[in-house]
Short mmCIF file of C-alpha atoms in Angstrom, two decimals:
data_model
loop_
_atom_site.label_atom_id
_atom_site.label_comp_id
_atom_site.label_asym_id
_atom_site.label_seq_id
_atom_site.Cartn_x
_atom_site.Cartn_y
_atom_site.Cartn_z
CA MET A 87 178.63 167.73 204.54
CA GLU A 88 176.96 164.91 206.42
CA HIS A 89 178.82 162.22 208.34
CA VAL A 90 177.40 158.83 207.39
CA THR A 91 179.24 156.81 210.01
CA SER A 92 181.48 157.31 213.01
CA SER A 93 182.87 153.75 213.00
CA PRO A 94 186.20 153.28 214.81
CA TRP A 95 187.46 151.83 211.53
CA VAL A 96 187.35 155.34 210.09
CA GLY A 97 189.80 156.62 212.68
CA PHE A 98 191.97 153.55 212.13
CA ALA A 99 192.02 154.13 208.37
CA TYR A 100 193.05 157.77 208.85
CA LEU A 101 195.74 156.64 211.31
CA VAL A 102 197.15 154.21 208.74
CA ALA A 103 197.10 156.95 206.12
CA GLY A 104 198.92 159.29 208.50
CA VAL A 105 201.62 156.71 209.20
CA LEU A 106 202.08 156.17 205.46
CA PHE A 107 202.45 159.93 204.95
CA ILE A 108 205.17 160.02 207.61
CA MET A 109 206.91 157.11 205.87
CA ALA A 110 206.58 159.00 202.58
CA LEU A 111 208.32 162.06 204.01
CA ARG A 112 211.04 159.84 205.44
CA GLY A 113 211.51 158.15 202.08
CA LEU A 114 211.67 161.42 200.17
CA SER A 115 214.55 162.60 202.34
CA SER A 116 216.97 160.51 200.26
CA PRO A 117 217.21 159.90 196.49
CA GLY A 118 217.76 156.22 197.10
CA THR A 119 214.45 155.80 198.95
CA SER A 120 212.43 158.44 197.09
CA ARG A 121 210.56 155.94 194.89
CA ALA A 122 209.41 154.01 197.94
CA GLY A 123 208.47 157.29 199.62
CA ASN A 124 206.31 158.23 196.65
CA ARG A 125 204.59 154.86 196.78
CA TYR A 126 203.86 155.22 200.50
CA GLY A 127 202.37 158.65 199.86
CA MET A 128 200.19 157.37 197.00
CA ILE A 129 198.88 154.46 199.07
CA GLY A 130 198.19 156.74 202.04
CA MET A 131 196.32 159.25 199.89
CA THR A 132 194.27 156.49 198.28
CA ILE A 133 193.23 155.21 201.73
CA ALA A 134 192.41 158.74 202.95
CA VAL A 135 190.34 159.65 199.87
CA ALA A 136 188.49 156.32 199.80
CA THR A 137 187.67 156.58 203.52
CA THR A 138 186.36 160.12 203.09
CA LEU A 139 184.17 159.14 200.13
CA VAL A 140 182.70 156.17 201.99
CA THR A 141 182.02 157.95 205.29
CA HIS A 142 180.74 161.32 204.03
CA SER A 143 177.84 162.35 201.88
CA ILE A 144 179.61 164.95 199.74
CA ALA A 145 178.19 164.54 196.26
CA SER A 146 177.17 161.70 193.99
CA LEU A 147 179.93 159.20 193.34
CA PRO A 148 179.69 159.68 189.54
CA GLU A 149 180.40 163.39 189.99
CA ILE A 150 183.37 162.62 192.23
CA ALA A 151 184.64 160.01 189.76
CA VAL A 152 184.45 162.51 186.89
CA ALA A 153 186.32 165.14 188.92
CA ILE A 154 189.05 162.63 189.88
CA ALA A 155 189.34 161.47 186.27
CA ILE A 156 189.74 165.04 184.99
CA GLY A 157 192.27 166.04 187.64
CA GLY A 158 194.15 162.74 187.45
CA GLY A 159 194.23 162.90 183.65
CA ILE A 160 195.68 166.40 183.66
CA GLY A 161 198.27 165.39 186.25
CA PHE A 162 199.21 162.26 184.28
CA VAL A 163 199.72 164.19 181.04
CA ILE A 164 201.81 166.87 182.78
CA ALA A 165 203.93 164.27 184.56
CA ARG A 166 204.62 162.45 181.28
CA ARG A 167 205.54 165.59 179.35
CA ILE A 168 207.37 167.73 181.90
CA GLN A 169 211.14 168.03 181.60
CA MET A 170 213.05 167.47 184.82
CA THR A 171 214.66 170.90 184.37
CA ALA A 172 211.16 172.40 184.63
CA MET A 173 210.33 170.71 187.94
CA PRO A 174 210.81 173.87 190.06
CA GLN A 175 208.12 175.82 188.21
CA LEU A 176 205.86 172.75 188.18
CA VAL A 177 206.16 172.46 191.96
CA ALA A 178 205.33 176.17 192.30
CA ALA A 179 202.29 175.74 190.04
CA PHE A 180 201.03 172.80 192.10
CA HIS A 181 201.45 174.79 195.30
CA SER A 182 199.28 177.52 193.79
CA LEU A 183 196.49 174.99 193.17
CA VAL A 184 196.56 173.85 196.81
CA GLY A 185 196.29 177.47 197.92
CA LEU A 186 193.41 178.17 195.54
CA ALA A 187 191.60 175.04 196.76
CA ALA A 188 191.85 176.31 200.35
CA VAL A 189 190.38 179.66 199.30
CA LEU A 190 187.49 178.02 197.43
CA VAL A 191 186.69 175.65 200.30
CA GLY A 192 186.68 178.56 202.75
CA LEU A 193 184.41 180.65 200.53
CA ALA A 194 182.10 177.65 199.99
CA ALA A 195 181.87 177.13 203.75
CA TYR A 196 181.02 180.82 204.19
CA ALA A 197 178.36 180.71 201.46
CA ASN A 198 176.76 177.48 202.72
CA PRO A 199 177.76 176.94 206.37
CA GLU A 200 174.86 174.57 207.05
CA ALA A 201 176.30 172.00 204.64
CA PHE A 202 179.57 172.09 206.59
CA GLY A 203 177.86 171.74 209.97
CA ILE A 204 179.35 174.95 211.39
CA LEU A 205 176.17 176.84 212.41
CA ASN A 206 175.31 177.49 216.06
CA ALA A 207 171.88 177.60 217.68
CA GLU A 208 171.37 181.22 216.58
CA GLY A 209 171.94 180.31 212.94
CA LEU A 210 175.34 182.02 212.84
CA ILE A 211 178.72 180.55 211.95
CA GLU A 212 180.55 179.26 215.03
CA PRO A 213 183.26 181.72 216.18
CA GLN A 214 185.99 179.06 216.09
CA SER A 215 184.90 178.11 212.58
CA ARG A 216 185.21 181.74 211.53
CA ILE A 217 188.81 181.77 212.75
CA GLU A 218 189.58 178.55 210.87
CA MET A 219 187.84 179.88 207.77
CA GLY A 220 189.56 183.27 207.87
CA LEU A 221 193.03 181.85 208.43
CA GLY A 222 192.50 179.12 205.83
CA ILE A 223 191.45 181.64 203.19
CA ALA A 224 194.32 183.98 204.11
CA ILE A 225 197.01 181.28 204.00
CA GLY A 226 195.55 179.79 200.83
CA ALA A 227 195.42 183.14 199.04
CA ILE A 228 199.01 183.98 200.05
CA THR A 229 200.13 180.55 198.82
CA PHE A 230 198.27 180.98 195.52
CA SER A 231 199.50 184.43 194.55
CA GLY A 232 203.01 183.87 195.91
CA SER A 233 203.28 180.61 193.98
CA ILE A 234 202.13 182.32 190.78
CA ILE A 235 204.99 184.85 191.07
CA ALA A 236 207.45 182.03 191.86
CA PHE A 237 206.21 180.10 188.82
CA LEU A 238 206.60 183.09 186.51
CA LYS A 239 210.15 183.75 187.75
CA LEU A 240 211.21 180.12 187.56
CA ALA A 241 209.68 179.65 184.10
CA GLY A 242 211.45 182.74 182.77
CA LYS A 243 208.16 184.50 182.02
CA MET A 244 209.06 187.21 184.51
CA SER A 245 212.43 188.69 185.39
CA GLY A 246 214.20 186.64 188.04
CA ALA A 247 215.74 189.81 189.43
CA ALA A 248 214.52 191.18 192.75
CA ILE A 249 211.86 193.85 192.21
CA LEU A 250 212.30 196.21 195.13
CA LEU A 251 209.21 198.27 195.86
CA PRO A 252 209.70 201.49 197.84
CA GLY A 253 208.70 201.06 201.48
CA ARG A 254 208.03 197.37 200.90
CA HIS A 255 208.73 196.31 204.49
CA VAL A 256 206.25 198.82 205.91
CA LEU A 257 203.71 197.91 203.23
CA ASN A 258 204.06 194.16 203.88
CA LEU A 259 203.90 194.52 207.65
CA GLY A 260 200.89 196.82 207.44
CA THR A 261 199.06 194.42 205.13
CA LEU A 262 199.74 191.43 207.37
CA ILE A 263 198.52 193.32 210.44
CA ALA A 264 195.38 194.34 208.54
CA ILE A 265 194.69 190.71 207.57
CA LEU A 266 195.07 189.49 211.15
CA GLY A 267 192.90 192.35 212.36
CA LEU A 268 190.18 191.45 209.86
CA VAL A 269 190.30 187.78 210.89
CA ALA A 270 189.78 188.89 214.49
CA TRP A 271 186.94 191.21 213.39
CA PHE A 272 185.38 188.33 211.44
CA THR A 273 184.79 186.47 214.71
CA GLN A 274 182.42 189.27 215.70
CA ASP A 275 180.98 190.26 212.34
CA GLU A 276 180.43 187.73 209.56
CA SER A 277 179.54 190.34 206.94
CA ALA A 278 180.55 189.54 203.38
CA TRP A 279 182.80 192.60 203.11
CA VAL A 280 185.05 191.25 205.88
CA ILE A 281 185.72 187.91 204.19
CA ALA A 282 186.12 189.70 200.84
CA ALA A 283 188.70 192.08 202.33
CA ILE A 284 190.63 189.19 203.92
CA THR A 285 190.71 187.40 200.56
CA ALA A 286 191.77 190.47 198.55
CA LEU A 287 194.50 191.56 200.97
CA SER A 288 195.85 188.01 201.22
CA PHE A 289 196.11 187.71 197.45
CA ALA A 290 197.95 191.05 197.43
CA ILE A 291 200.43 190.17 200.20
CA GLY A 292 201.34 186.96 198.38
CA PHE A 293 202.51 189.04 195.41
CA LEU A 294 204.24 191.58 197.63
CA LEU A 295 206.17 188.97 199.60
CA ILE A 296 207.59 187.10 196.60
CA ILE A 297 208.23 189.91 194.07
CA PRO A 298 211.24 191.31 196.02
CA ILE A 299 212.93 187.90 196.12
CA GLY A 300 215.49 187.19 193.41
CA GLY A 301 215.18 184.09 191.24
CA ALA A 302 218.28 182.48 192.72
CA ASP A 303 216.73 182.47 196.21
CA MET A 304 213.95 180.20 194.99
CA PRO A 305 215.09 177.11 196.95
CA VAL A 306 213.96 178.87 200.13
CA VAL A 307 210.85 180.30 198.48
CA VAL A 308 209.76 176.92 197.09
CA SER A 309 210.17 175.20 200.45
CA MET A 310 208.38 178.09 202.18
CA LEU A 311 205.44 177.89 199.76
CA ASN A 312 205.38 174.14 200.32
CA SER A 313 204.98 174.85 204.02
CA TYR A 314 202.22 177.38 203.34
CA SER A 315 200.33 174.88 201.17
CA GLY A 316 200.47 172.38 204.03
CA TRP A 317 199.04 174.81 206.56
CA ALA A 318 196.35 175.79 204.03
CA ALA A 319 195.40 172.11 203.68
CA ALA A 320 195.30 171.76 207.47
CA ALA A 321 192.98 174.75 207.69
CA MET A 322 190.72 173.12 205.10
CA GLY A 323 190.74 169.98 207.25
CA PHE A 324 189.38 171.91 210.24
CA THR A 325 186.67 173.46 208.08
CA LEU A 326 185.71 170.08 206.61
CA HIS A 327 186.07 168.26 209.97
CA ASN A 328 188.48 165.84 208.27
CA THR A 329 191.19 164.39 210.51
CA ALA A 330 193.27 163.08 207.61
CA MET A 331 193.54 166.53 206.03
CA ILE A 332 194.55 168.09 209.32
CA VAL A 333 197.28 165.49 209.88
CA THR A 334 198.50 165.63 206.27
CA GLY A 335 198.52 169.41 206.19
CA ALA A 336 200.39 169.62 209.47
CA LEU A 337 203.00 167.14 208.22
CA VAL A 338 203.55 169.06 204.98
CA GLY A 339 203.52 172.43 206.75
CA SER A 340 205.99 171.44 209.43
CA SER A 341 208.32 169.57 207.06
CA GLY A 342 208.29 172.54 204.68
CA ALA A 343 209.14 174.89 207.54
CA ILE A 344 212.02 172.63 208.62
CA LEU A 345 213.28 172.47 205.03
CA SER A 346 213.13 176.28 204.78
CA TYR A 347 215.22 176.48 207.94
CA ILE A 348 217.76 174.06 206.47
CA MET A 349 217.96 176.12 203.28
CA CYS A 350 218.48 179.34 205.23
CA LYS A 351 221.12 177.68 207.38
CA ALA A 352 222.90 176.59 204.20
CA MET A 353 222.94 180.25 203.12
CA ASN A 354 223.90 181.44 206.61
CA ARG A 355 220.91 183.77 206.60
CA SER A 356 217.90 184.10 208.87
CA PHE A 357 214.57 183.04 207.42
CA LEU A 358 213.15 186.55 207.78
CA SER A 359 216.11 188.15 205.97
CA VAL A 360 215.33 186.07 202.90
CA ILE A 361 211.55 186.31 202.93
CA ALA A 362 211.28 189.99 203.85
CA GLY A 363 213.02 191.30 200.78
CA GLY A 364 215.38 188.79 199.22
CA PHE A 365 218.89 187.83 200.23
CA GLY A 366 221.41 189.79 198.14
CA ALA A 367 218.67 191.89 196.52
CA GLU A 368 220.29 195.24 197.16
CA ALA A 369 223.67 194.00 195.97
CA ALA A 370 222.20 192.54 192.82
CA ALA A 371 220.22 195.67 192.10
CA SER A 372 223.25 197.88 192.42
CA GLY A 373 225.42 196.05 189.97
CA GLY A 374 226.31 192.72 188.54
CA ALA A 375 229.50 193.43 186.64
CA ALA A 376 232.87 192.13 187.72
CA LYS A 377 234.69 194.37 190.19
CA GLU A 378 237.84 194.70 188.11
CA GLN A 379 239.65 193.35 185.07
CA ARG A 380 242.12 190.67 186.10
CA PRO A 381 244.07 188.11 184.08
CA TRP A 382 242.48 184.71 183.68
CA LYS A 383 243.21 181.56 181.67
CA ARG A 384 240.90 180.12 179.06
CA GLY A 385 240.84 176.39 178.60
CA SER A 386 239.40 174.10 175.96
CA ALA A 387 237.54 170.81 175.93
CA GLU A 388 240.78 169.10 174.93
CA ASP A 389 242.61 170.62 177.91
CA ALA A 390 239.91 169.43 180.29
CA ALA A 391 239.80 165.95 178.75
CA PHE A 392 243.58 165.50 178.93
CA LEU A 393 243.96 166.63 182.55
CA MET A 394 240.92 164.76 183.85
CA LYS A 395 241.97 161.56 182.08
CA GLU A 396 245.36 161.80 183.81
CA ALA A 397 243.79 162.55 187.22
CA GLU A 398 243.21 160.05 190.00
CA ASN A 399 240.10 161.77 191.36
CA VAL A 400 237.66 164.35 190.00
CA ILE A 401 234.95 166.16 191.96
CA ILE A 402 232.07 167.61 189.91
CA ILE A 403 230.08 170.56 191.31
CA PRO A 404 226.82 171.12 189.38
CA GLY A 405 224.69 174.27 189.59
CA TYR A 406 221.73 175.96 187.96
CA GLY A 407 223.70 176.50 184.73
CA MET A 408 223.74 172.73 184.28
CA ALA A 409 219.96 172.65 184.67
CA VAL A 410 219.41 175.48 182.18
CA SER A 411 221.53 173.80 179.51
CA GLN A 412 220.17 170.31 180.39
CA ALA A 413 223.72 168.99 180.57
CA GLN A 414 223.09 166.29 183.19
CA HIS A 415 223.02 163.38 180.71
CA ALA A 416 226.22 164.51 178.99
CA LEU A 417 227.78 165.01 182.43
CA ARG A 418 226.93 161.46 183.49
CA GLU A 419 228.43 160.19 180.21
CA MET A 420 231.60 162.15 180.94
CA GLY A 421 231.74 160.59 184.40
CA ASP A 422 231.27 157.10 182.94
CA VAL A 423 234.13 157.59 180.47
CA LEU A 424 236.41 158.87 183.23
CA LYS A 425 235.55 155.91 185.48
CA ALA A 426 236.26 153.54 182.60
CA ASN A 427 239.76 155.05 182.54
CA GLY A 428 240.28 154.40 186.25
CA VAL A 429 239.41 157.91 187.50
CA SER A 430 237.46 158.28 190.75
CA VAL A 431 234.43 160.54 190.12
CA LYS A 432 232.26 162.15 192.78
CA TYR A 433 229.48 164.74 192.63
CA ALA A 434 229.27 167.51 195.25
CA ILE A 435 225.80 168.96 195.87
CA HIS A 436 225.26 172.25 197.69
CA PRO A 437 221.92 172.56 199.57
CA VAL A 438 220.93 175.74 197.69
CA ALA A 439 222.22 174.80 194.23
CA GLY A 440 219.49 175.20 191.63
CA ARG A 441 216.00 176.60 192.04
CA MET A 442 214.40 174.23 194.51
CA PRO A 443 215.57 171.99 197.34
CA GLY A 444 217.15 168.85 195.89
CA HIS A 445 217.14 170.26 192.35
CA MET A 446 220.59 168.92 191.50
CA ASN A 447 219.83 165.54 193.10
CA VAL A 448 216.72 165.19 190.93
CA LEU A 449 218.59 166.05 187.73
CA LEU A 450 221.45 163.67 188.47
CA ALA A 451 218.98 160.92 189.37
CA GLU A 452 217.20 161.51 186.05
CA ALA A 453 220.56 160.98 184.31
CA ASN A 454 221.05 157.73 186.29
CA VAL A 455 224.06 158.96 188.23
CA PRO A 456 224.65 156.35 190.99
CA TYR A 457 223.47 157.58 194.38
CA ASP A 458 226.69 156.49 196.06
CA GLU A 459 228.65 158.98 193.92
CA VAL A 460 226.59 161.98 195.11
CA PHE A 461 227.69 163.75 198.30
CA GLU A 462 226.39 166.67 200.34
CA LEU A 463 228.62 169.62 201.24
CA GLU A 464 229.54 168.51 204.75
CA ASP A 465 230.47 165.00 203.55
CA ILE A 466 232.83 165.96 200.73
CA ASN A 467 234.21 169.42 201.42
CA SER A 468 237.30 168.05 203.17
CA GLU A 469 238.26 166.08 200.04
CA PHE A 470 238.94 169.07 197.77
CA ALA A 471 242.43 169.48 199.23
CA GLN A 472 243.31 166.04 197.85
CA ALA A 473 241.36 166.39 194.58
CA ASP A 474 243.27 166.49 191.31
CA VAL A 475 240.40 168.26 189.50
CA ALA A 476 237.37 170.25 190.61
CA PHE A 477 234.93 170.52 187.70
CA VAL A 478 232.44 173.36 188.32
CA ILE A 479 229.51 173.36 185.89
CA GLY A 480 226.98 176.16 186.17
CA ALA A 481 227.59 176.94 189.85
CA ASN A 482 229.02 180.23 191.11
CA ASP A 483 228.39 181.63 194.56
CA VAL A 484 228.44 178.18 196.18
CA VAL A 485 232.15 177.94 195.25
CA ASN A 486 233.08 181.59 195.95
CA PRO A 487 235.85 181.87 198.59
CA ALA A 488 234.70 185.42 199.38
CA ALA A 489 232.10 183.76 201.60
CA LYS A 490 234.98 182.68 203.86
CA THR A 491 237.30 185.71 203.68
CA ASP A 492 235.48 188.94 202.74
CA LYS A 493 233.39 190.29 205.62
CA SER A 494 231.98 193.01 203.35
CA SER A 495 230.62 190.44 200.90
CA PRO A 496 226.85 189.82 200.90
CA ILE A 497 227.56 186.07 200.94
CA TYR A 498 230.01 186.20 203.85
CA GLY A 499 229.41 183.30 206.22
CA MET A 500 227.59 181.18 203.65
CA PRO A 501 229.06 177.64 203.64
CA VAL A 502 230.75 177.03 200.27
CA PHE A 503 232.77 174.30 198.60
CA ASP A 504 236.55 174.60 199.02
CA VAL A 505 237.24 174.22 195.29
CA ASP A 506 240.11 176.71 195.60
CA LYS A 507 242.09 173.94 197.35
CA ALA A 508 241.96 171.56 194.36
CA LYS A 509 245.07 171.13 192.21
CA THR A 510 243.21 172.07 189.00
CA ILE A 511 239.85 173.80 188.58
CA PHE A 512 237.75 173.77 185.42
CA PHE A 513 234.99 176.38 185.54
CA VAL A 514 232.20 176.02 182.96
CA LYS A 515 230.14 179.18 182.35
CA ARG A 516 228.78 181.03 179.36
CA SER A 517 230.97 184.14 179.63
CA MET A 518 233.16 186.15 181.97
CA GLY A 519 230.64 188.99 182.05
CA GLY A 520 228.20 187.48 184.53
CA VAL A 521 228.45 187.03 188.27
CA GLY A 522 226.41 185.08 190.79
CA TYR A 523 223.05 186.10 192.17
CA SER A 524 224.81 187.90 195.03
CA GLY A 525 226.29 190.35 192.52
CA VAL A 526 229.92 189.80 193.60
CA ASP A 527 232.92 188.64 191.60
CA ASN A 528 234.46 185.20 192.13
CA ASP A 529 238.18 185.00 192.87
CA VAL A 530 238.26 181.39 191.66
CA PHE A 531 238.05 182.70 188.08
CA TYR A 532 241.51 184.29 188.38
CA MET A 533 243.42 181.63 190.30
CA ASP A 534 246.55 180.10 188.79
CA GLN A 535 245.07 176.60 188.81
CA THR A 536 241.78 177.66 187.17
CA MET A 537 240.90 177.25 183.50
CA MET A 538 237.69 178.91 182.32
CA LEU A 539 235.64 176.83 179.88
CA LEU A 540 233.42 179.48 178.31
CA ALA A 541 230.55 177.89 176.40
CA ASP A 542 227.10 176.42 176.80
CA ALA A 543 227.49 173.78 179.50
CA LYS A 544 225.94 170.94 177.52
CA LYS A 545 228.02 171.62 174.41
CA MET A 546 231.21 171.95 176.43
CA VAL A 547 230.66 168.65 178.23
CA GLU A 548 229.77 166.89 174.97
CA ASP A 549 233.00 168.20 173.45
CA ILE A 550 234.93 166.94 176.48
CA VAL A 551 233.36 163.49 176.07
CA LYS A 552 234.39 163.40 172.40
CA ALA A 553 237.93 164.41 173.34
CA LEU A 554 238.06 161.71 176.03
CA GLN A 555 236.91 159.06 173.58
CA HIS A 556 239.57 160.01 171.04
#
């Protein structure tokens, strides 16, 4: 890669792009400003790409244009066709591509270091460049293989259950130490076998790190892989001597790490306890059936419609079951009918509901649920004591009071919604046989004020809407 110009305008353009990326991250922190955030990000990326093409001799512009057209065309078609319920696996797939790109750039730099300007006077790759290259390939390979496993689990092409390998902690730690040792060795010996070993072991550790994590812990995994993809991009930036890539990668990597921390805090678990084997994995592997047979009440769509129509306020708590059944549009219609009858309707979103950070927010936004009706846990939890109805649709552990009372429970300490304080609880789930990803029973099922609505979530909500209208 040859630098054509070192004009101060280049640095200024990258600075503007960096500021726009920061504004994009700020905008994406809220559903109400997410569209503007996306626009900022698109403008910043356009400036960064255009500046790079103008100031570097990479390849002929027609070749670059063809590559952009192919990639952009594929992205456009996917974006037009993808269902919002499939966004988690799409995000995981895109993360895998970033990781693979980092690996390919690193291997290209190793195969042709002169083109990247990383040779020293002796004709060898600069030691610092070897570190950047080794770490970039390692992070990229981990991101790629880990994202592939996350994609397969989220898409239902692989069991979402935690796959616990014997001695996995020792195996993972040993592999990571070996990778770091090989990166250090690579600074002294640039033999092909060293870079090949780094690549192979990094691909392997990506699989090993994600396989033991259950499908329901994917919000943390997705945000973690997002962070990895950022650091992989930053490593590519060092290899390519591109300031914009370094800044962008660092922003994505750090924001992903912060988001992972927020997700873990929402689960009251340390980051390492989730990543190094899967929160609740042992509990889920050991069982999954209800602890005991206890009396419970079954309700109907007509029951729910009558009581909610008579209520003054209803709080709706969506979960992954809503996403699976694609019930968000029917749910918004139910909310509209209730509001037309003078009922106050609010939506309560738990930070780890769904399969990726913000999953429920995205689905409700797709269904055009007003932003001012959607509340985070800390903003609405105090209102359940005054709520006439708590309508739980497809959630489970995030409303389990065992997290507050049972110290032996694997979810003890996890912040949950206080739905047990509502006057009436409607709980939509497919059957009484299943339990949450933690593998523990939910006392809410058996409370006097609870009515179980056992059916597909979308069909149940549609039936409630019909009952409300008649």
